[in-house]
């Protein structure tokens, strides 16, 4: 099992929905020994059997290690195969093999609101963004709230997991990738920017914006021209404008 | 007092914030007789006096008629002058006087989520959309939740109030305005569409989309091309793409 391409969902209703969704690729169902049989547990077992998905039984503690959320897993977890998931290491290896390939990517930096993260994933996936660099630290966890807000697109999004945002940005920059931060005081507009090299657009949290260390390391600072004295846009809206309207 | 250009906010904290915001234009403070003096009430009175804003006192019932929300007004309401607000009647009269003026507008149709309505207002205001047609029926009320989600831009947005969406669409169409609905099955892409006439883009609710009657009355059906099998975008994201595109 390729862990980097696996997302484990949990909770009885989310797991049942995932098992019944023909666009998803579940590869193992995990159940707690102590689940009371019948009801929705039977429905989950039947749905798994109908798709020939292996079922593993665990004690509660082992299950909570799998779901990583013992409080909310309700004794049920499901590993989903997400073919477009990757890690920074794999991404960098692929890129070094084929450095001519131009890409447009996002790097999430301190976005703690799961609603915004989910909407960013949904818009990026629709726009065909090549990679969403997703730090394990400082960003809302890729859990039920993010998945719900992504309207299920998280499972097929090109998410590239990394440890944290700054080291991800510097690793990419060292390989010739442009690091662009969005800044309302920048002189160059996002819509005028001519993409010559592969670019990673850094998206910061709603209040703080991108972190200072990344701003200092960036090659490019871009603004979205705004009228009526509006000072900022929702970060998911910014992601969509980058995805659909920038070159 | 021009009621069509007035938005009444209520609640102690929102009113105090509005009184202290130099970009806003409050023109009357309303207080309930029974408010306990001191504390935040004193701060509100001081803030109003500092800006020479008249203060009116009312019994609770009269105040609740002014705030239109007696349960949540906390005995405090504030009329704000919003210079860009209008009504459909005024808009149509202006348009008939100057039919050569091209405009790009949105019509909200059944968007009941205040978060989405607020985000649409914020993005449209930033993009310089000329009008947001805002039906009194079937759309989340322009109240605290919408205002908060708009990050304060609602007060300066070009909001045009109308009774309901369909009659607004037909009144505009009768005057030569193009009515465009967003539809994932449409053949023409939003990004290919050449704006020749003034256009109103109809934005429907997340689940249902635009209403059937409006779809039938529309001149144009446009899709946003989406990748990775994504079927729809958040309505506020759609609004931003319409707004920032082809300026």
Short mmCIF file of C-alpha atoms in Angstrom, two decimals:
data_model
loop_
_atom_site.label_atom_id
_atom_site.label_comp_id
_atom_site.label_asym_id
_atom_site.label_seq_id
_atom_site.Cartn_x
_atom_site.Cartn_y
_atom_site.Cartn_z
CA UNK A 1 0.00 0.00 0.00
CA UNK A 2 1.44 3.38 -1.05
CA UNK A 3 0.82 5.49 2.03
CA UNK A 4 1.49 8.72 0.18
CA UNK A 5 -1.51 8.02 -2.04
CA UNK A 6 -3.84 6.96 0.75
CA UNK A 7 -6.41 9.10 2.54
CA UNK A 8 -8.18 7.51 5.49
CA UNK A 9 -11.71 8.73 6.08
CA UNK A 10 -13.67 7.86 9.20
CA UNK A 11 -17.10 8.06 10.76
CA UNK A 12 -20.03 5.82 9.86
CA UNK A 13 -21.85 8.06 7.41
CA UNK A 14 -18.78 9.38 5.56
CA UNK A 15 -17.43 5.82 5.20
CA UNK A 16 -20.75 4.48 3.90
CA UNK A 17 -20.99 7.33 1.40
CA UNK A 18 -17.43 6.73 0.22
CA UNK A 19 -18.09 3.00 -0.20
CA UNK A 20 -21.13 3.79 -2.33
CA UNK A 21 -19.38 6.40 -4.49
CA UNK A 22 -18.33 4.68 -7.74
CA UNK A 23 -15.77 7.40 -8.49
CA UNK A 24 -13.74 6.51 -5.40
CA UNK A 25 -11.31 3.67 -4.95
CA UNK A 26 -11.46 2.29 -1.37
CA UNK A 27 -8.89 -0.38 -0.62
CA UNK A 28 -9.45 -1.42 2.98
CA UNK A 29 -12.24 -1.07 5.51
CA UNK A 30 -11.30 -0.97 9.20
CA UNK A 31 -13.82 -1.84 11.89
CA UNK A 32 -13.57 -1.80 15.67
CA UNK A 33 -14.22 -5.20 17.33
CA UNK A 34 -16.72 -3.67 19.68
CA UNK A 35 -19.05 -2.16 17.05
CA UNK A 36 -22.62 -3.25 17.75
CA UNK A 37 -23.68 -5.35 14.75
CA UNK A 38 -26.69 -4.42 12.59
CA UNK A 39 -27.94 -1.03 11.40
CA UNK A 40 -25.46 1.15 9.56
CA UNK A 41 -22.56 -1.22 10.45
CA UNK A 42 -24.30 -3.96 8.42
CA UNK A 43 -24.83 -1.53 5.57
CA UNK A 44 -21.13 -0.63 5.66
CA UNK A 45 -20.10 -4.31 5.67
CA UNK A 46 -22.46 -5.11 2.80
CA UNK A 47 -21.23 -2.15 0.75
CA UNK A 48 -17.63 -3.28 1.27
CA UNK A 49 -18.43 -6.89 0.33
CA UNK A 50 -20.29 -5.75 -2.80
CA UNK A 51 -17.07 -4.10 -3.98
CA UNK A 52 -14.80 -6.90 -2.71
CA UNK A 53 -12.99 -4.58 -0.35
CA UNK A 54 -11.02 -6.35 2.41
CA UNK A 55 -12.28 -5.78 5.95
CA UNK A 56 -9.86 -5.61 8.89
CA UNK A 57 -10.94 -5.81 12.52
CA UNK A 58 -9.07 -3.99 15.31
CA UNK A 59 -9.42 -3.13 18.94
CA UNK A 60 -10.49 0.48 19.63
CA UNK A 61 -6.95 1.69 20.30
CA UNK A 62 -5.56 0.23 17.07
CA UNK A 63 -8.49 1.68 15.15
CA UNK A 64 -7.93 5.13 16.60
CA UNK A 65 -4.31 4.92 15.41
CA UNK A 66 -5.58 4.21 11.90
CA UNK A 67 -8.26 6.91 11.86
CA UNK A 68 -6.03 9.32 13.79
CA UNK A 69 -9.24 10.54 15.41
CA UNK A 70 -10.49 8.07 18.04
CA UNK A 71 -13.02 10.59 19.31
CA UNK A 72 -14.89 10.88 16.06
CA UNK A 73 -14.22 7.70 14.09
CA UNK A 74 -17.27 5.87 15.54
CA UNK A 75 -15.34 2.59 15.20
CA UNK A 76 -15.10 2.84 11.40
CA UNK A 77 -12.35 3.93 8.99
CA UNK A 78 -11.72 3.47 5.29
CA UNK A 79 -8.49 3.75 3.29
CA UNK A 80 -9.07 5.42 -0.06
CA UNK A 81 -6.60 5.25 -2.91
CA UNK A 82 -6.02 8.79 -4.21
CA UNK A 83 -3.99 8.42 -7.42
CA UNK A 84 -3.07 12.10 -7.67
CA UNK A 85 -1.64 12.44 -4.16
CA UNK A 86 2.09 12.73 -3.82
CA UNK A 87 4.84 13.98 -1.51
CA UNK A 88 7.37 16.75 -1.96
CA UNK A 89 10.20 14.20 -2.27
CA UNK A 90 8.45 12.32 -5.07
CA UNK A 91 7.49 15.58 -6.76
CA UNK A 92 11.08 16.85 -6.68
CA UNK A 93 12.46 13.58 -8.03
CA UNK A 94 9.96 13.66 -10.91
CA UNK A 95 10.73 17.30 -11.59
CA UNK A 96 14.48 16.71 -11.72
CA UNK A 97 13.89 13.99 -14.27
CA UNK A 98 11.80 16.27 -16.43
CA UNK A 99 12.73 19.88 -15.62
CA UNK A 100 11.34 21.18 -18.96
CA UNK A 101 7.79 20.48 -17.87
CA UNK A 102 6.14 23.80 -16.90
CA UNK A 103 3.73 23.68 -14.02
CA UNK A 104 1.46 26.02 -12.08
CA UNK A 105 1.06 25.18 -8.42
CA UNK A 106 -0.24 26.55 -5.13
CA UNK A 107 1.44 26.42 -1.74
CA UNK A 108 -0.83 26.69 1.28
CA UNK A 109 0.76 28.72 4.06
CA UNK A 110 -1.06 29.07 7.38
CA UNK A 111 -4.60 28.60 6.08
CA UNK A 112 -6.34 27.24 9.16
CA UNK A 113 -9.97 27.60 8.06
CA UNK A 114 -11.06 24.19 6.69
CA UNK A 115 -13.83 25.80 4.65
CA UNK A 116 -11.28 27.89 2.76
CA UNK A 117 -8.88 24.96 2.28
CA UNK A 118 -11.72 22.82 0.89
CA UNK A 119 -12.83 25.57 -1.49
CA UNK A 120 -9.26 26.10 -2.67
CA UNK A 121 -8.98 22.39 -3.47
CA UNK A 122 -12.31 22.40 -5.32
CA UNK A 123 -11.41 25.42 -7.47
CA UNK A 124 -7.82 24.28 -8.13
CA UNK A 125 -8.99 20.85 -9.15
CA UNK A 126 -11.53 22.39 -11.55
CA UNK A 127 -8.97 24.82 -12.95
CA UNK A 128 -6.40 22.10 -13.58
CA UNK A 129 -3.73 23.41 -11.20
CA UNK A 130 -0.82 20.94 -11.40
CA UNK A 131 -0.02 20.68 -7.69
CA UNK A 132 -1.28 21.89 -4.34
CA UNK A 133 1.59 21.84 -1.85
CA UNK A 134 -0.04 20.97 1.46
CA UNK A 135 2.10 21.36 4.61
CA UNK A 136 1.33 19.08 7.52
CA UNK A 137 1.96 22.01 9.84
CA UNK A 138 -0.01 25.27 10.04
CA UNK A 139 -2.77 24.27 7.59
CA UNK A 140 -6.19 22.78 8.46
CA UNK A 141 -5.93 18.97 8.46
CA UNK A 142 -7.16 17.13 5.37
CA UNK A 143 -10.07 15.72 7.40
CA UNK A 144 -13.88 15.66 7.22
CA UNK A 145 -14.37 19.46 7.23
CA UNK A 146 -11.90 20.08 4.41
CA UNK A 147 -13.23 17.12 2.42
CA UNK A 148 -16.83 18.32 2.81
CA UNK A 149 -15.93 21.86 1.74
CA UNK A 150 -14.05 20.43 -1.24
CA UNK A 151 -17.30 18.73 -2.32
CA UNK A 152 -15.43 15.46 -2.63
CA UNK A 153 -12.79 16.83 -5.03
CA UNK A 154 -10.05 16.35 -2.39
CA UNK A 155 -9.89 12.64 -3.30
CA UNK A 156 -8.80 13.37 -6.84
CA UNK A 157 -6.86 16.60 -6.33
CA UNK A 158 -3.11 16.76 -7.07
CA UNK A 159 -2.18 17.23 -3.42
CA UNK A 160 1.54 17.15 -2.64
CA UNK A 161 2.19 16.72 1.07
CA UNK A 162 5.16 18.47 2.63
CA UNK A 163 6.37 19.06 6.17
CA UNK A 164 6.03 22.82 6.28
CA UNK A 165 5.66 25.74 3.88
CA UNK A 166 9.03 27.52 4.06
CA UNK A 167 11.25 24.49 3.46
CA UNK A 168 8.94 23.46 0.61
CA UNK A 169 9.27 26.92 -0.98
CA UNK A 170 13.06 26.94 -0.69
CA UNK A 171 13.39 23.39 -2.06
CA UNK A 172 11.37 24.42 -5.12
CA UNK A 173 13.19 27.73 -5.54
CA UNK A 174 16.55 25.94 -5.47
CA UNK A 175 15.40 24.00 -8.54
CA UNK A 176 14.48 27.11 -10.53
CA UNK A 177 10.79 27.28 -9.69
CA UNK A 178 9.43 30.83 -9.27
CA UNK A 179 7.92 31.55 -5.88
CA UNK A 180 5.14 34.15 -6.17
CA UNK A 181 3.45 35.73 -3.18
CA UNK A 182 0.20 37.66 -3.43
CA UNK A 183 0.55 41.15 -1.99
CA UNK A 184 -1.92 44.02 -2.35
CA UNK A 185 1.01 46.49 -2.44
CA UNK A 186 2.85 44.77 -5.29
CA UNK A 187 3.27 46.67 -8.55
CA UNK A 188 2.83 43.74 -10.93
CA UNK A 189 -0.70 42.45 -11.52
CA UNK A 190 -1.47 38.74 -11.50
CA UNK A 191 -3.23 39.25 -14.83
CA UNK A 192 -0.19 40.90 -16.49
CA UNK A 193 2.36 38.42 -15.19
CA UNK A 194 3.81 36.38 -18.04
CA UNK A 195 4.59 32.90 -16.89
CA UNK A 196 8.01 31.99 -18.19
CA UNK A 197 9.05 29.42 -15.60
CA UNK A 198 7.11 27.03 -13.44
CA UNK A 199 5.46 29.04 -10.69
CA UNK A 200 4.24 28.29 -7.20
CA UNK A 201 1.72 30.82 -5.90
CA UNK A 202 1.84 31.09 -2.12
CA UNK A 203 -1.56 31.52 -0.47
CA UNK A 204 -1.52 32.82 3.09
CA UNK A 205 -4.13 32.88 5.83
CA UNK A 206 -6.96 35.44 5.69
CA UNK A 207 -5.63 37.61 8.49
CA UNK A 208 -1.87 37.34 8.29
CA UNK A 209 -1.24 36.55 4.63
CA UNK A 210 1.86 34.60 3.65
CA UNK A 211 4.56 34.29 6.30
CA UNK A 212 7.41 36.82 6.34
CA UNK A 213 10.11 34.21 5.74
CA UNK A 214 8.40 33.09 2.54
CA UNK A 215 7.75 36.68 1.42
CA UNK A 216 11.46 37.36 1.81
CA UNK A 217 12.41 34.25 -0.14
CA UNK A 218 9.94 34.88 -3.00
CA UNK A 219 11.05 35.87 -6.53
CA UNK A 220 7.81 37.60 -7.37
CA UNK A 221 5.18 39.71 -5.70
CA UNK A 222 1.82 39.99 -7.45
CA UNK A 223 -1.34 41.90 -6.74
CA UNK A 224 -4.91 41.41 -7.87
CA UNK A 225 -6.17 44.82 -8.99
CA UNK A 226 -9.19 45.72 -6.88
CA UNK A 227 -11.78 48.48 -7.17
CA UNK A 228 -14.01 50.33 -4.71
CA UNK A 229 -11.33 50.40 -2.03
CA UNK A 230 -11.60 46.66 -1.39
CA UNK A 231 -8.37 45.53 0.24
CA UNK A 232 -8.44 41.78 -0.04
CA UNK A 233 -10.27 38.79 -1.45
CA UNK A 234 -11.21 35.51 0.12
CA UNK A 235 -8.23 33.16 -0.27
CA UNK A 236 -10.29 30.58 -2.15
CA UNK A 237 -11.38 33.27 -4.60
CA UNK A 238 -7.72 34.24 -5.07
CA UNK A 239 -6.92 30.58 -5.74
CA UNK A 240 -9.64 30.42 -8.39
CA UNK A 241 -8.40 33.59 -10.12
CA UNK A 242 -4.87 32.14 -10.19
CA UNK A 243 -6.18 28.83 -11.47
CA UNK A 244 -8.51 30.10 -14.17
CA UNK A 245 -7.31 33.55 -15.17
CA UNK A 246 -3.54 33.74 -14.78
CA UNK A 247 -1.26 32.59 -17.56
CA UNK B 1 -33.77 60.26 4.11
CA UNK B 2 -33.49 58.12 0.96
CA UNK B 3 -34.62 54.72 2.19
CA UNK B 4 -33.30 52.93 -0.87
CA UNK B 5 -29.80 54.04 0.09
CA UNK B 6 -30.08 53.18 3.76
CA UNK B 7 -28.95 50.02 5.47
CA UNK B 8 -29.87 49.64 9.14
CA UNK B 9 -27.40 47.63 11.19
CA UNK B 10 -28.15 46.53 14.74
CA UNK B 11 -26.60 44.98 17.81
CA UNK B 12 -24.28 46.76 20.20
CA UNK B 13 -20.92 45.63 18.88
CA UNK B 14 -21.73 45.97 15.16
CA UNK B 15 -23.18 49.45 15.75
CA UNK B 16 -20.16 50.59 17.77
CA UNK B 17 -17.81 49.27 15.08
CA UNK B 18 -19.78 51.04 12.34
CA UNK B 19 -19.73 54.31 14.30
CA UNK B 20 -15.96 54.06 14.63
CA UNK B 21 -15.35 53.18 10.97
CA UNK B 22 -14.34 56.38 9.17
CA UNK B 23 -15.22 54.90 5.76
CA UNK B 24 -18.90 54.59 6.73
CA UNK B 25 -21.54 57.29 6.76
CA UNK B 26 -24.00 56.75 9.64
CA UNK B 27 -26.90 59.18 9.71
CA UNK B 28 -29.02 58.26 12.70
CA UNK B 29 -28.53 56.23 15.86
CA UNK B 30 -31.60 54.57 17.38
CA UNK B 31 -31.64 53.55 21.04
CA UNK B 32 -34.28 51.77 23.12
CA UNK B 33 -35.53 53.79 26.13
CA UNK B 34 -34.91 50.87 28.44
CA UNK B 35 -31.21 50.39 27.65
CA UNK B 36 -29.25 50.30 30.89
CA UNK B 37 -26.93 53.32 30.79
CA UNK B 38 -23.15 52.96 31.02
CA UNK B 39 -20.79 50.39 29.52
CA UNK B 40 -21.00 49.87 25.79
CA UNK B 41 -24.17 52.04 25.55
CA UNK B 42 -22.11 55.02 26.78
CA UNK B 43 -19.40 54.18 24.27
CA UNK B 44 -22.00 54.07 21.48
CA UNK B 45 -23.48 57.43 22.57
CA UNK B 46 -20.03 59.01 22.77
CA UNK B 47 -19.04 57.68 19.35
CA UNK B 48 -22.25 59.10 17.86
CA UNK B 49 -21.76 62.50 19.54
CA UNK B 50 -18.13 62.64 18.33
CA UNK B 51 -19.42 62.40 14.76
CA UNK B 52 -22.46 64.64 15.39
CA UNK B 53 -24.88 61.88 14.51
CA UNK B 54 -28.45 62.47 15.72
CA UNK B 55 -29.71 60.05 18.37
CA UNK B 56 -33.37 58.96 18.46
CA UNK B 57 -34.96 57.21 21.43
CA UNK B 58 -37.77 54.69 21.03
CA UNK B 59 -39.72 52.16 23.03
CA UNK B 60 -38.66 48.54 22.41
CA UNK B 61 -41.48 47.85 19.94
CA UNK B 62 -40.70 50.90 17.80
CA UNK B 63 -37.02 50.01 17.87
CA UNK B 64 -37.71 46.47 16.74
CA UNK B 65 -39.66 47.91 13.78
CA UNK B 66 -36.59 49.94 12.84
CA UNK B 67 -34.05 47.12 13.28
CA UNK B 68 -36.48 44.56 11.82
CA UNK B 69 -34.93 42.13 14.29
CA UNK B 70 -36.18 42.76 17.83
CA UNK B 71 -34.67 39.51 19.07
CA UNK B 72 -31.12 40.43 18.18
CA UNK B 73 -30.96 44.23 18.08
CA UNK B 74 -29.99 44.55 21.80
CA UNK B 75 -31.83 47.88 21.87
CA UNK B 76 -29.48 49.52 19.35
CA UNK B 77 -29.75 50.26 15.62
CA UNK B 78 -27.91 52.54 13.22
CA UNK B 79 -28.94 53.86 9.81
CA UNK B 80 -26.01 53.90 7.40
CA UNK B 81 -26.03 55.86 4.19
CA UNK B 82 -24.90 53.56 1.36
CA UNK B 83 -24.39 55.79 -1.68
CA UNK B 84 -24.17 52.93 -4.19
CA UNK B 85 -27.44 51.25 -3.18
CA UNK B 86 -30.36 51.54 -5.55
CA UNK B 87 -33.62 49.91 -6.57
CA UNK B 88 -34.64 48.23 -9.79
CA UNK B 89 -37.02 51.11 -10.62
CA UNK B 90 -34.29 53.71 -10.24
CA UNK B 91 -31.83 51.53 -12.17
CA UNK B 92 -34.25 51.07 -15.07
CA UNK B 93 -35.04 54.80 -15.22
CA UNK B 94 -31.32 55.61 -15.34
CA UNK B 95 -30.72 52.95 -17.95
CA UNK B 96 -33.51 54.24 -20.20
CA UNK B 97 -31.96 57.69 -20.04
CA UNK B 98 -28.57 56.33 -21.04
CA UNK B 99 -29.07 53.01 -22.88
CA UNK B 100 -25.65 53.20 -24.55
CA UNK B 101 -23.88 52.63 -21.26
CA UNK B 102 -22.63 49.01 -21.17
CA UNK B 103 -22.78 47.30 -17.84
CA UNK B 104 -21.92 43.95 -16.32
CA UNK B 105 -24.17 42.84 -13.50
CA UNK B 106 -25.09 39.86 -11.35
CA UNK B 107 -28.55 38.68 -10.37
CA UNK B 108 -28.79 36.57 -7.22
CA UNK B 109 -31.38 33.82 -7.57
CA UNK B 110 -32.14 31.60 -4.60
CA UNK B 111 -28.79 31.94 -2.84
CA UNK B 112 -29.78 31.32 0.76
CA UNK B 113 -26.33 30.82 2.30
CA UNK B 114 -25.30 34.18 3.83
CA UNK B 115 -21.63 33.23 3.66
CA UNK B 116 -21.87 32.83 -0.11
CA UNK B 117 -23.87 36.04 -0.58
CA UNK B 118 -21.31 37.99 1.46
CA UNK B 119 -18.41 36.53 -0.52
CA UNK B 120 -20.15 37.33 -3.80
CA UNK B 121 -20.57 40.95 -2.69
CA UNK B 122 -16.90 41.18 -1.64
CA UNK B 123 -15.59 39.77 -4.93
CA UNK B 124 -18.00 41.76 -7.12
CA UNK B 125 -17.15 44.96 -5.33
CA UNK B 126 -13.42 44.29 -5.81
CA UNK B 127 -13.92 43.37 -9.47
CA UNK B 128 -15.94 46.49 -10.21
CA UNK B 129 -19.19 44.75 -11.18
CA UNK B 130 -21.68 47.54 -12.03
CA UNK B 131 -24.72 46.16 -10.23
CA UNK B 132 -25.74 43.28 -7.99
CA UNK B 133 -29.47 42.69 -8.37
CA UNK B 134 -30.61 41.56 -4.92
CA UNK B 135 -34.15 40.14 -4.64
CA UNK B 136 -35.92 40.57 -1.34
CA UNK B 137 -37.32 37.08 -1.75
CA UNK B 138 -35.37 33.79 -1.90
CA UNK B 139 -31.97 35.29 -1.08
CA UNK B 140 -30.30 35.50 2.36
CA UNK B 141 -31.22 38.83 3.99
CA UNK B 142 -28.67 41.62 3.84
CA UNK B 143 -28.13 41.32 7.61
CA UNK B 144 -25.23 40.72 10.01
CA UNK B 145 -24.14 37.36 8.54
CA UNK B 146 -24.00 38.64 4.97
CA UNK B 147 -22.29 41.87 6.06
CA UNK B 148 -19.68 39.96 8.06
CA UNK B 149 -18.96 37.59 5.17
CA UNK B 150 -18.66 40.60 2.85
CA UNK B 151 -15.90 41.94 5.13
CA UNK B 152 -17.69 45.28 5.26
CA UNK B 153 -17.82 45.74 1.47
CA UNK B 154 -21.64 45.43 1.48
CA UNK B 155 -21.91 49.07 2.60
CA UNK B 156 -20.24 50.34 -0.57
CA UNK B 157 -21.37 47.69 -3.03
CA UNK B 158 -23.62 48.63 -6.00
CA UNK B 159 -26.58 46.67 -4.66
CA UNK B 160 -29.84 47.08 -6.59
CA UNK B 161 -32.82 45.82 -4.61
CA UNK B 162 -35.67 44.15 -6.44
CA UNK B 163 -38.74 42.19 -5.40
CA UNK B 164 -37.85 38.85 -6.90
CA UNK B 165 -35.44 37.42 -9.46
CA UNK B 166 -37.67 36.45 -12.39
CA UNK B 167 -39.49 39.77 -12.77
CA UNK B 168 -36.14 41.55 -12.45
CA UNK B 169 -34.68 39.39 -15.25
CA UNK B 170 -37.65 39.97 -17.57
CA UNK B 171 -37.70 43.73 -16.92
CA UNK B 172 -34.01 43.91 -17.89
CA UNK B 173 -34.42 41.62 -20.90
CA UNK B 174 -37.29 43.76 -22.20
CA UNK B 175 -34.81 46.65 -22.36
CA UNK B 176 -32.26 44.75 -24.42
CA UNK B 177 -30.06 43.50 -21.60
CA UNK B 178 -28.64 40.01 -22.13
CA UNK B 179 -29.60 37.48 -19.47
CA UNK B 180 -26.88 34.84 -19.06
CA UNK B 181 -27.28 31.75 -16.93
CA UNK B 182 -24.38 29.59 -15.85
CA UNK B 183 -24.95 25.96 -16.84
CA UNK B 184 -22.37 23.16 -16.78
CA UNK B 185 -24.02 21.62 -19.87
CA UNK B 186 -23.84 24.80 -21.97
CA UNK B 187 -21.72 24.70 -25.14
CA UNK B 188 -20.38 28.27 -24.92
CA UNK B 189 -17.62 28.95 -22.39
CA UNK B 190 -17.70 32.01 -20.17
CA UNK B 191 -14.13 32.66 -21.28
CA UNK B 192 -15.06 32.70 -24.99
CA UNK B 193 -18.18 34.80 -24.59
CA UNK B 194 -17.78 38.20 -26.26
CA UNK B 195 -19.57 40.87 -24.34
CA UNK B 196 -21.42 42.92 -26.93
CA UNK B 197 -24.42 44.09 -24.95
CA UNK B 198 -24.95 44.78 -21.28
CA UNK B 199 -25.14 41.43 -19.54
CA UNK B 200 -26.67 40.20 -16.32
CA UNK B 201 -25.19 36.93 -15.10
CA UNK B 202 -27.68 34.92 -13.06
CA UNK B 203 -26.18 33.12 -10.07
CA UNK B 204 -28.28 30.31 -8.63
CA UNK B 205 -28.15 28.47 -5.32
CA UNK B 206 -25.48 25.79 -4.75
CA UNK B 207 -27.86 22.85 -4.99
CA UNK B 208 -30.54 23.90 -7.43
CA UNK B 209 -28.76 26.43 -9.65
CA UNK B 210 -30.78 29.16 -11.32
CA UNK B 211 -34.55 28.70 -11.36
CA UNK B 212 -36.18 27.06 -14.38
CA UNK B 213 -38.27 30.11 -15.27
CA UNK B 214 -35.14 32.25 -15.53
CA UNK B 215 -33.25 29.58 -17.45
CA UNK B 216 -36.09 29.53 -19.97
CA UNK B 217 -36.13 33.31 -20.26
CA UNK B 218 -32.33 33.65 -20.66
CA UNK B 219 -30.66 34.68 -23.94
CA UNK B 220 -27.42 32.94 -23.14
CA UNK B 221 -26.19 29.83 -21.43
CA UNK B 222 -22.54 29.74 -20.39
CA UNK B 223 -20.33 27.13 -18.82
CA UNK B 224 -17.05 27.40 -16.97
CA UNK B 225 -14.76 24.72 -18.41
CA UNK B 226 -13.69 22.42 -15.59
CA UNK B 227 -11.04 19.72 -15.38
CA UNK B 228 -10.65 16.52 -13.36
CA UNK B 229 -14.36 15.73 -13.54
CA UNK B 230 -15.30 18.59 -11.21
CA UNK B 231 -18.94 19.41 -11.81
CA UNK B 232 -19.44 22.77 -10.17
CA UNK B 233 -17.74 25.64 -8.43
CA UNK B 234 -18.71 27.55 -5.34
CA UNK B 235 -21.10 30.33 -6.41
CA UNK B 236 -18.85 33.05 -4.97
CA UNK B 237 -15.95 31.68 -6.97
CA UNK B 238 -18.12 31.79 -10.09
CA UNK B 239 -19.02 35.40 -9.28
CA UNK B 240 -15.33 36.30 -8.98
CA UNK B 241 -14.45 34.68 -12.32
CA UNK B 242 -17.27 36.61 -14.02
CA UNK B 243 -16.22 39.82 -12.31
CA UNK B 244 -12.50 39.72 -12.98
CA UNK B 245 -12.73 38.26 -16.46
CA UNK B 246 -12.72 40.39 -19.61
CA UNK B 247 -12.66 43.81 -18.04
#
